[in-house]
Amino acid sequence: MPNSETVFTIVTFVYGLAFILYVAAWIFKKSLPGKTATGVLIAAAAGNAAGFVLRWAESHQMGYGYVPLSNLYESLVFFALCIAVIYLVVEYRYKVRTIGVFASIVPFLAMAYASLPSVDSQIQPLIPALQSNWLIAHVITCFLGYAAFAIACGISIMYLIKSASASPDTGTIGRFPDAETMDELTHQMIAFGFLLLSVGIITGAIWADQAWGRYWGWDPKETWSLITWLIYATLLHARFMRGWEGRRIAYLSCLGFVAVLFTYFGVNLLPGLHSYQ
C-alpha cells in the first residue's frame, strides 16, 4: 500500500494534467477537454483527500495521532484540497470552465512546493502548544478562507484582462465569463472567505490563550492576519457602502491575496511564535 507522500506525488501530476486540459479547452474551445479537465480535477481532489486521511492514519500508527495540519507541508496539501473543492462547487453552479485555468494551477503549484526538499514532510510529534482542537478549527477555517481568496484573485485577474482588452468579446478573452458574472463571483468568494477568516482569527485567539496565556500578542502572523482582514473588510465596506464594483474591486481583491500570501509564506522569514516550518 503506498504511503501518503507517494499519493501526494501522484496527485501533484494529476493537478498539473487538469490545468493543461483546462488550458486546452479554453484555447481550442472544445468541450471534450473541458469535461475531461473537470473529471481529472475531481480525481485529483479525491486523491488529495485520500492522501490527507492516509497521513492522519499514519500519524496514529506512529503513536502521535493528530490531524495533519501542523506544518508547512501539511498546510500546503490542505490548501490545495480546499481550492480544488471550492472551485469545483463554483464550476458546478456556474457552468464556466475557463475559471479552471486559474483555479487549477494554484493546487498544482502548492503541491509542487510541498514536494521540494526544503519542505520537511516527516510526521513528527506535536509540541504541547499545537495539541489543541482550537488549532484544528483555526487552521481549517483560515485555509478555507485563503482558498476562497485565491479563487477570487484568479477571477479578478480574468476581469482585469478582459476589461483591458480591445476586443473583450472575441477570441480567447471572449470565452471568459461576462464582466457582471465575474464581478459577482469575486464578491461572493470574498464574502465567503472573509467570514471564514474572521472565524479563523477568533478561534486562533482562543488557541493562543490556551497555548501562551494571551489572546493577542502582535506576533508577525497575527499582525499580518489582521492586515489581510482589514484589506478585505475595506473591500466589502467599499462595495456595500460606496457602491464600488468592477476594476476597483478587482484591484483590491488582488491586493488582498498578496497580503494572504505574505501572511502564509512571508512571515516565515520573520521571528515569531507560529511561523510554518
Short mmCIF file of the C-alpha atoms (twelve columns), coordinates in Angstrom:
data_MODEL
# 
_entry.id   MODEL 
# 
loop_
_atom_site.group_PDB 
_atom_site.id 
_atom_site.type_symbol 
_atom_site.label_atom_id 
_atom_site.label_alt_id 
_atom_site.label_comp_id 
_atom_site.label_asym_id 
_atom_site.label_seq_id 
_atom_site.Cartn_x 
_atom_site.Cartn_y 
_atom_site.Cartn_z 
_atom_site.pdbx_PDB_model_num 
ATOM 1   C CA . MET A 1   0.000   0.000  0.000   1 
ATOM 2   C CA . PRO A 2   1.503   3.416  -0.955  1 
ATOM 3   C CA . ASN A 3   2.209   5.904  1.790   1 
ATOM 4   C CA . SER A 4   0.686   9.392  1.867   1 
ATOM 5   C CA . GLU A 5   3.747   11.056 0.303   1 
ATOM 6   C CA . THR A 6   3.518   8.767  -2.723  1 
ATOM 7   C CA . VAL A 7   -0.180  9.572  -3.057  1 
ATOM 8   C CA . PHE A 8   0.537   13.309 -2.874  1 
ATOM 9   C CA . THR A 9   3.249   12.993 -5.537  1 
ATOM 10  C CA . ILE A 10  0.765   11.329 -7.913  1 
ATOM 11  C CA . VAL A 11  -1.887  13.929 -7.047  1 
ATOM 12  C CA . THR A 12  0.536   16.735 -7.957  1 
ATOM 13  C CA . PHE A 13  0.828   15.441 -11.520 1 
ATOM 14  C CA . VAL A 14  -2.933  14.910 -11.751 1 
ATOM 15  C CA . TYR A 15  -3.474  18.561 -10.784 1 
ATOM 16  C CA . GLY A 16  -0.961  19.519 -13.477 1 
ATOM 17  C CA . LEU A 17  -2.849  17.425 -16.050 1 
ATOM 18  C CA . ALA A 18  -6.116  19.127 -15.056 1 
ATOM 19  C CA . PHE A 19  -4.505  22.524 -15.622 1 
ATOM 20  C CA . ILE A 20  -3.269  21.517 -19.104 1 
ATOM 21  C CA . LEU A 21  -6.725  20.237 -20.050 1 
ATOM 22  C CA . TYR A 22  -8.422  23.424 -18.814 1 
ATOM 23  C CA . VAL A 23  -5.981  25.487 -20.897 1 
ATOM 24  C CA . ALA A 24  -6.642  23.285 -23.956 1 
ATOM 25  C CA . ALA A 25  -10.403 23.639 -23.517 1 
ATOM 26  C CA . TRP A 26  -10.057 27.417 -23.193 1 
ATOM 27  C CA . ILE A 27  -7.734  27.970 -26.174 1 
ATOM 28  C CA . PHE A 28  -9.271  25.468 -28.617 1 
ATOM 29  C CA . LYS A 29  -12.869 25.961 -27.451 1 
ATOM 30  C CA . LYS A 30  -13.520 22.236 -27.273 1 
ATOM 31  C CA . SER A 31  -15.976 20.664 -24.879 1 
ATOM 32  C CA . LEU A 32  -14.241 17.274 -24.555 1 
ATOM 33  C CA . PRO A 33  -11.008 18.623 -22.968 1 
ATOM 34  C CA . GLY A 34  -13.161 20.744 -20.667 1 
ATOM 35  C CA . LYS A 35  -15.258 17.826 -19.471 1 
ATOM 36  C CA . THR A 36  -12.125 15.705 -19.121 1 
ATOM 37  C CA . ALA A 37  -10.452 18.502 -17.117 1 
ATOM 38  C CA . THR A 38  -13.359 18.532 -14.685 1 
ATOM 39  C CA . GLY A 39  -13.137 14.765 -14.268 1 
ATOM 40  C CA . VAL A 40  -9.370  14.890 -13.767 1 
ATOM 41  C CA . LEU A 41  -9.689  17.683 -11.198 1 
ATOM 42  C CA . ILE A 42  -12.326 15.693 -9.299  1 
ATOM 43  C CA . ALA A 43  -9.941  12.702 -9.329  1 
ATOM 44  C CA . ALA A 44  -7.101  14.929 -8.067  1 
ATOM 45  C CA . ALA A 45  -9.249  16.312 -5.235  1 
ATOM 46  C CA . ALA A 46  -10.381 12.790 -4.297  1 
ATOM 47  C CA . GLY A 47  -6.763  11.596 -4.270  1 
ATOM 48  C CA . ASN A 48  -5.751  14.654 -2.267  1 
ATOM 49  C CA . ALA A 49  -8.455  13.906 0.330   1 
ATOM 50  C CA . ALA A 50  -7.488  10.212 0.426   1 
ATOM 51  C CA . GLY A 51  -3.835  11.139 0.997   1 
ATOM 52  C CA . PHE A 52  -4.863  13.513 3.786   1 
ATOM 53  C CA . VAL A 53  -6.819  10.743 5.535   1 
ATOM 54  C CA . LEU A 54  -3.944  8.282  4.964   1 
ATOM 55  C CA . ARG A 55  -1.448  10.691 6.568   1 
ATOM 56  C CA . TRP A 56  -3.820  11.080 9.504   1 
ATOM 57  C CA . ALA A 57  -3.901  7.259  9.860   1 
ATOM 58  C CA . GLU A 58  -0.096  7.092  9.573   1 
ATOM 59  C CA . SER A 59  0.265   9.562  12.458  1 
ATOM 60  C CA . HIS A 60  -1.933  7.251  14.560  1 
ATOM 61  C CA . GLN A 61  0.149   4.225  13.587  1 
ATOM 62  C CA . MET A 62  3.255   6.099  14.738  1 
ATOM 63  C CA . GLY A 63  1.598   6.848  18.086  1 
ATOM 64  C CA . TYR A 64  1.136   10.614 17.557  1 
ATOM 65  C CA . GLY A 65  -2.457  10.663 16.324  1 
ATOM 66  C CA . TYR A 66  -3.078  14.224 15.131  1 
ATOM 67  C CA . VAL A 67  -4.936  15.856 12.262  1 
ATOM 68  C CA . PRO A 68  -2.248  16.647 9.632   1 
ATOM 69  C CA . LEU A 69  -2.428  20.439 9.755   1 
ATOM 70  C CA . SER A 70  0.588   21.233 11.872  1 
ATOM 71  C CA . ASN A 71  3.407   22.215 9.499   1 
ATOM 72  C CA . LEU A 72  4.068   23.840 6.125   1 
ATOM 73  C CA . TYR A 73  3.933   20.566 4.195   1 
ATOM 74  C CA . GLU A 74  0.574   19.530 5.620   1 
ATOM 75  C CA . SER A 75  -0.890  23.029 5.244   1 
ATOM 76  C CA . LEU A 76  0.087   23.148 1.543   1 
ATOM 77  C CA . VAL A 77  -1.606  19.814 0.952   1 
ATOM 78  C CA . PHE A 78  -4.756  21.021 2.708   1 
ATOM 79  C CA . PHE A 79  -4.653  24.395 0.897   1 
ATOM 80  C CA . ALA A 80  -4.598  22.603 -2.476  1 
ATOM 81  C CA . LEU A 81  -7.554  20.449 -1.462  1 
ATOM 82  C CA . CYS A 82  -9.592  23.478 -0.297  1 
ATOM 83  C CA . ILE A 83  -9.046  25.340 -3.586  1 
ATOM 84  C CA . ALA A 84  -9.959  22.322 -5.710  1 
ATOM 85  C CA . VAL A 85  -13.160 21.617 -3.769  1 
ATOM 86  C CA . ILE A 86  -14.358 25.246 -3.675  1 
ATOM 87  C CA . TYR A 87  -13.617 25.719 -7.381  1 
ATOM 88  C CA . LEU A 88  -15.484 22.529 -8.319  1 
ATOM 89  C CA . VAL A 89  -18.530 23.870 -6.465  1 
ATOM 90  C CA . VAL A 90  -18.229 27.161 -8.414  1 
ATOM 91  C CA . GLU A 91  -17.884 25.302 -11.720 1 
ATOM 92  C CA . TYR A 92  -20.884 23.078 -10.955 1 
ATOM 93  C CA . ARG A 93  -23.026 26.085 -10.078 1 
ATOM 94  C CA . TYR A 94  -21.989 28.481 -12.861 1 
ATOM 95  C CA . LYS A 95  -21.012 26.001 -15.618 1 
ATOM 96  C CA . VAL A 96  -17.990 28.126 -16.582 1 
ATOM 97  C CA . ARG A 97  -14.766 26.167 -17.054 1 
ATOM 98  C CA . THR A 98  -12.424 28.976 -18.101 1 
ATOM 99  C CA . ILE A 99  -12.026 29.881 -14.399 1 
ATOM 100 C CA . GLY A 100 -10.473 26.426 -14.033 1 
ATOM 101 C CA . VAL A 101 -7.373  27.663 -15.878 1 
ATOM 102 C CA . PHE A 102 -6.590  29.911 -12.917 1 
ATOM 103 C CA . ALA A 103 -8.121  27.735 -10.202 1 
ATOM 104 C CA . SER A 104 -6.292  24.508 -11.128 1 
ATOM 105 C CA . ILE A 105 -2.784  25.957 -11.367 1 
ATOM 106 C CA . VAL A 106 -2.698  27.017 -7.698  1 
ATOM 107 C CA . PRO A 107 -3.274  23.497 -6.257  1 
ATOM 108 C CA . PHE A 108 -0.605  22.188 -8.643  1 
ATOM 109 C CA . LEU A 109 1.893   24.835 -7.503  1 
ATOM 110 C CA . ALA A 110 1.039   24.272 -3.825  1 
ATOM 111 C CA . MET A 111 1.602   20.524 -4.131  1 
ATOM 112 C CA . ALA A 112 4.767   21.051 -6.172  1 
ATOM 113 C CA . TYR A 113 6.099   23.403 -3.495  1 
ATOM 114 C CA . ALA A 114 5.278   20.838 -0.805  1 
ATOM 115 C CA . SER A 115 7.416   18.273 -2.664  1 
ATOM 116 C CA . LEU A 116 10.565  20.415 -2.532  1 
ATOM 117 C CA . PRO A 117 13.405  19.003 -0.407  1 
ATOM 118 C CA . SER A 118 13.433  22.218 1.662   1 
ATOM 119 C CA . VAL A 119 9.913   21.450 2.947   1 
ATOM 120 C CA . ASP A 120 10.003  18.921 5.780   1 
ATOM 121 C CA . SER A 121 7.423   16.187 5.092   1 
ATOM 122 C CA . GLN A 122 8.179   13.955 8.075   1 
ATOM 123 C CA . ILE A 123 5.465   13.106 10.589  1 
ATOM 124 C CA . GLN A 124 6.696   14.302 13.957  1 
ATOM 125 C CA . PRO A 125 5.183   14.507 17.459  1 
ATOM 126 C CA . LEU A 126 3.349   17.721 18.198  1 
ATOM 127 C CA . ILE A 127 4.721   20.201 20.679  1 
ATOM 128 C CA . PRO A 128 2.298   20.930 23.567  1 
ATOM 129 C CA . ALA A 129 1.215   24.293 22.096  1 
ATOM 130 C CA . LEU A 130 -0.147  22.530 18.989  1 
ATOM 131 C CA . GLN A 131 -2.148  19.894 20.893  1 
ATOM 132 C CA . SER A 132 -5.482  21.705 20.813  1 
ATOM 133 C CA . ASN A 133 -8.777  21.217 18.995  1 
ATOM 134 C CA . TRP A 134 -8.935  25.009 18.657  1 
ATOM 135 C CA . LEU A 135 -5.862  24.771 16.414  1 
ATOM 136 C CA . ILE A 136 -7.735  22.392 14.086  1 
ATOM 137 C CA . ALA A 137 -10.707 24.770 13.851  1 
ATOM 138 C CA . HIS A 138 -8.337  27.720 13.377  1 
ATOM 139 C CA . VAL A 139 -6.369  26.147 10.520  1 
ATOM 140 C CA . ILE A 140 -9.389  24.682 8.698   1 
ATOM 141 C CA . THR A 141 -11.327 27.969 8.703   1 
ATOM 142 C CA . CYS A 142 -8.293  30.063 7.757   1 
ATOM 143 C CA . PHE A 143 -7.341  27.842 4.823   1 
ATOM 144 C CA . LEU A 144 -10.886 27.618 3.514   1 
ATOM 145 C CA . GLY A 145 -10.840 31.431 3.606   1 
ATOM 146 C CA . TYR A 146 -7.444  31.555 1.876   1 
ATOM 147 C CA . ALA A 147 -8.742  29.208 -0.830  1 
ATOM 148 C CA . ALA A 148 -11.778 31.411 -1.485  1 
ATOM 149 C CA . PHE A 149 -9.484  34.459 -1.705  1 
ATOM 150 C CA . ALA A 150 -7.215  32.601 -4.179  1 
ATOM 151 C CA . ILE A 151 -10.152 31.852 -6.481  1 
ATOM 152 C CA . ALA A 152 -11.407 35.427 -6.120  1 
ATOM 153 C CA . CYS A 153 -7.945  36.686 -7.136  1 
ATOM 154 C CA . GLY A 154 -7.937  34.430 -10.191 1 
ATOM 155 C CA . ILE A 155 -11.352 35.707 -11.258 1 
ATOM 156 C CA . SER A 156 -10.234 39.296 -10.616 1 
ATOM 157 C CA . ILE A 157 -7.206  38.814 -12.889 1 
ATOM 158 C CA . MET A 158 -9.542  37.488 -15.582 1 
ATOM 159 C CA . TYR A 159 -11.769 40.529 -15.077 1 
ATOM 160 C CA . LEU A 160 -8.844  42.932 -15.405 1 
ATOM 161 C CA . ILE A 161 -7.557  41.179 -18.550 1 
ATOM 162 C CA . LYS A 162 -10.989 41.266 -20.157 1 
ATOM 163 C CA . SER A 163 -11.676 44.890 -19.205 1 
ATOM 164 C CA . ALA A 164 -8.289  45.981 -20.594 1 
ATOM 165 C CA . SER A 165 -8.729  44.084 -23.862 1 
ATOM 166 C CA . ALA A 166 -9.527  45.998 -27.049 1 
ATOM 167 C CA . SER A 167 -11.700 43.035 -28.136 1 
ATOM 168 C CA . PRO A 168 -13.233 41.685 -24.915 1 
ATOM 169 C CA . ASP A 169 -15.930 39.653 -26.664 1 
ATOM 170 C CA . THR A 170 -13.832 37.807 -29.237 1 
ATOM 171 C CA . GLY A 171 -11.047 35.204 -29.253 1 
ATOM 172 C CA . THR A 172 -9.764  33.543 -26.096 1 
ATOM 173 C CA . ILE A 173 -10.609 36.593 -23.946 1 
ATOM 174 C CA . GLY A 174 -14.173 36.452 -25.201 1 
ATOM 175 C CA . ARG A 175 -14.501 32.978 -23.638 1 
ATOM 176 C CA . PHE A 176 -14.114 34.444 -20.163 1 
ATOM 177 C CA . PRO A 177 -17.389 34.852 -18.274 1 
ATOM 178 C CA . ASP A 178 -19.110 38.202 -18.762 1 
ATOM 179 C CA . ALA A 179 -17.944 41.076 -16.560 1 
ATOM 180 C CA . GLU A 180 -21.069 41.079 -14.389 1 
ATOM 181 C CA . THR A 181 -20.708 37.371 -13.581 1 
ATOM 182 C CA . MET A 182 -17.020 37.733 -12.710 1 
ATOM 183 C CA . ASP A 183 -17.693 40.779 -10.525 1 
ATOM 184 C CA . GLU A 184 -20.447 38.952 -8.648  1 
ATOM 185 C CA . LEU A 185 -18.344 35.792 -8.266  1 
ATOM 186 C CA . THR A 186 -15.442 37.814 -6.888  1 
ATOM 187 C CA . HIS A 187 -17.774 39.387 -4.347  1 
ATOM 188 C CA . GLN A 188 -19.231 36.024 -3.309  1 
ATOM 189 C CA . MET A 189 -15.826 34.385 -2.921  1 
ATOM 190 C CA . ILE A 190 -14.509 37.289 -0.852  1 
ATOM 191 C CA . ALA A 191 -17.596 37.442 1.377   1 
ATOM 192 C CA . PHE A 192 -17.259 33.683 1.984   1 
ATOM 193 C CA . GLY A 193 -13.527 33.936 2.633   1 
ATOM 194 C CA . PHE A 194 -13.932 36.965 4.892   1 
ATOM 195 C CA . LEU A 195 -16.432 35.134 7.092   1 
ATOM 196 C CA . LEU A 196 -14.134 32.131 7.445   1 
ATOM 197 C CA . LEU A 197 -11.029 34.253 8.026   1 
ATOM 198 C CA . SER A 198 -12.907 36.099 10.789  1 
ATOM 199 C CA . VAL A 199 -13.819 32.789 12.440  1 
ATOM 200 C CA . GLY A 200 -10.226 31.659 11.970  1 
ATOM 201 C CA . ILE A 201 -8.843  34.729 13.727  1 
ATOM 202 C CA . ILE A 202 -11.273 34.284 16.646  1 
ATOM 203 C CA . THR A 203 -10.501 30.568 17.069  1 
ATOM 204 C CA . GLY A 204 -6.810  31.374 16.718  1 
ATOM 205 C CA . ALA A 205 -7.076  33.892 19.565  1 
ATOM 206 C CA . ILE A 206 -8.736  31.268 21.788  1 
ATOM 207 C CA . TRP A 207 -5.996  28.776 20.879  1 
ATOM 208 C CA . ALA A 208 -3.327  31.395 21.645  1 
ATOM 209 C CA . ASP A 209 -4.847  31.981 25.079  1 
ATOM 210 C CA . GLN A 210 -4.670  28.248 25.786  1 
ATOM 211 C CA . ALA A 211 -1.146  27.864 24.401  1 
ATOM 212 C CA . TRP A 212 0.567   31.055 25.552  1 
ATOM 213 C CA . GLY A 213 -1.802  32.663 28.061  1 
ATOM 214 C CA . ARG A 214 -2.872  35.651 25.931  1 
ATOM 215 C CA . TYR A 215 -5.409  36.190 23.152  1 
ATOM 216 C CA . TRP A 216 -3.293  38.537 21.056  1 
ATOM 217 C CA . GLY A 217 0.431   39.260 21.070  1 
ATOM 218 C CA . TRP A 218 1.162   41.173 17.827  1 
ATOM 219 C CA . ASP A 219 3.169   38.208 16.584  1 
ATOM 220 C CA . PRO A 220 4.025   38.764 12.845  1 
ATOM 221 C CA . LYS A 221 1.487   36.106 11.834  1 
ATOM 222 C CA . GLU A 222 -1.222  37.729 13.945  1 
ATOM 223 C CA . THR A 223 -0.369  41.212 12.718  1 
ATOM 224 C CA . TRP A 224 -0.446  40.212 9.042   1 
ATOM 225 C CA . SER A 225 -3.651  38.259 9.546   1 
ATOM 226 C CA . LEU A 226 -5.190  41.466 10.850  1 
ATOM 227 C CA . ILE A 227 -3.800  43.447 7.883   1 
ATOM 228 C CA . THR A 228 -5.303  40.877 5.491   1 
ATOM 229 C CA . TRP A 229 -8.647  41.042 7.334   1 
ATOM 230 C CA . LEU A 230 -8.634  44.865 7.145   1 
ATOM 231 C CA . ILE A 231 -7.989  44.859 3.369   1 
ATOM 232 C CA . TYR A 232 -10.942 42.572 2.717   1 
ATOM 233 C CA . ALA A 233 -13.086 44.478 5.244   1 
ATOM 234 C CA . THR A 234 -12.267 47.659 3.304   1 
ATOM 235 C CA . LEU A 235 -13.233 45.949 0.045   1 
ATOM 236 C CA . LEU A 236 -16.599 44.792 1.401   1 
ATOM 237 C CA . HIS A 237 -17.253 48.178 3.004   1 
ATOM 238 C CA . ALA A 238 -16.453 49.976 -0.273  1 
ATOM 239 C CA . ARG A 239 -18.796 47.668 -2.181  1 
ATOM 240 C CA . PHE A 240 -21.707 47.827 0.244   1 
ATOM 241 C CA . MET A 241 -21.447 51.453 1.363   1 
ATOM 242 C CA . ARG A 242 -19.795 53.166 -1.628  1 
ATOM 243 C CA . GLY A 243 -21.087 51.023 -4.444  1 
ATOM 244 C CA . TRP A 244 -17.634 50.032 -5.693  1 
ATOM 245 C CA . GLU A 245 -17.532 47.330 -8.345  1 
ATOM 246 C CA . GLY A 246 -15.553 46.280 -11.391 1 
ATOM 247 C CA . ARG A 247 -11.884 47.192 -11.683 1 
ATOM 248 C CA . ARG A 248 -11.546 48.828 -8.259  1 
ATOM 249 C CA . ILE A 249 -12.873 45.707 -6.527  1 
ATOM 250 C CA . ALA A 250 -10.656 43.514 -8.736  1 
ATOM 251 C CA . TYR A 251 -7.549  45.506 -7.768  1 
ATOM 252 C CA . LEU A 252 -8.419  45.272 -4.065  1 
ATOM 253 C CA . SER A 253 -9.034  41.537 -4.449  1 
ATOM 254 C CA . CYS A 254 -5.548  41.076 -5.920  1 
ATOM 255 C CA . LEU A 255 -4.023  43.239 -3.184  1 
ATOM 256 C CA . GLY A 256 -5.802  41.182 -0.537  1 
ATOM 257 C CA . PHE A 257 -4.409  37.942 -1.937  1 
ATOM 258 C CA . VAL A 258 -0.887  39.385 -1.925  1 
ATOM 259 C CA . ALA A 259 -1.437  40.016 1.805   1 
ATOM 260 C CA . VAL A 260 -2.679  36.418 2.168   1 
ATOM 261 C CA . LEU A 261 0.499   35.108 0.542   1 
ATOM 262 C CA . PHE A 262 2.681   37.210 2.828   1 
ATOM 263 C CA . THR A 263 0.677   36.093 5.866   1 
ATOM 264 C CA . TYR A 264 1.161   32.483 4.777   1 
ATOM 265 C CA . PHE A 265 4.751   32.485 3.491   1 
ATOM 266 C CA . GLY A 266 6.364   35.874 4.129   1 
ATOM 267 C CA . VAL A 267 6.080   35.840 7.906   1 
ATOM 268 C CA . ASN A 268 8.118   32.618 7.966   1 
ATOM 269 C CA . LEU A 269 11.092  34.885 7.295   1 
ATOM 270 C CA . LEU A 270 10.321  36.871 10.451  1 
ATOM 271 C CA . PRO A 271 10.787  35.758 14.057  1 
ATOM 272 C CA . GLY A 272 7.514   34.624 15.588  1 
ATOM 273 C CA . LEU A 273 5.754   32.027 17.714  1 
ATOM 274 C CA . HIS A 274 3.828   30.223 14.999  1 
ATOM 275 C CA . SER A 275 5.600   30.565 11.676  1 
ATOM 276 C CA . TYR A 276 5.164   27.491 9.472   1 
ATOM 277 C CA . GLN A 277 8.324   25.406 9.202   1 
# 
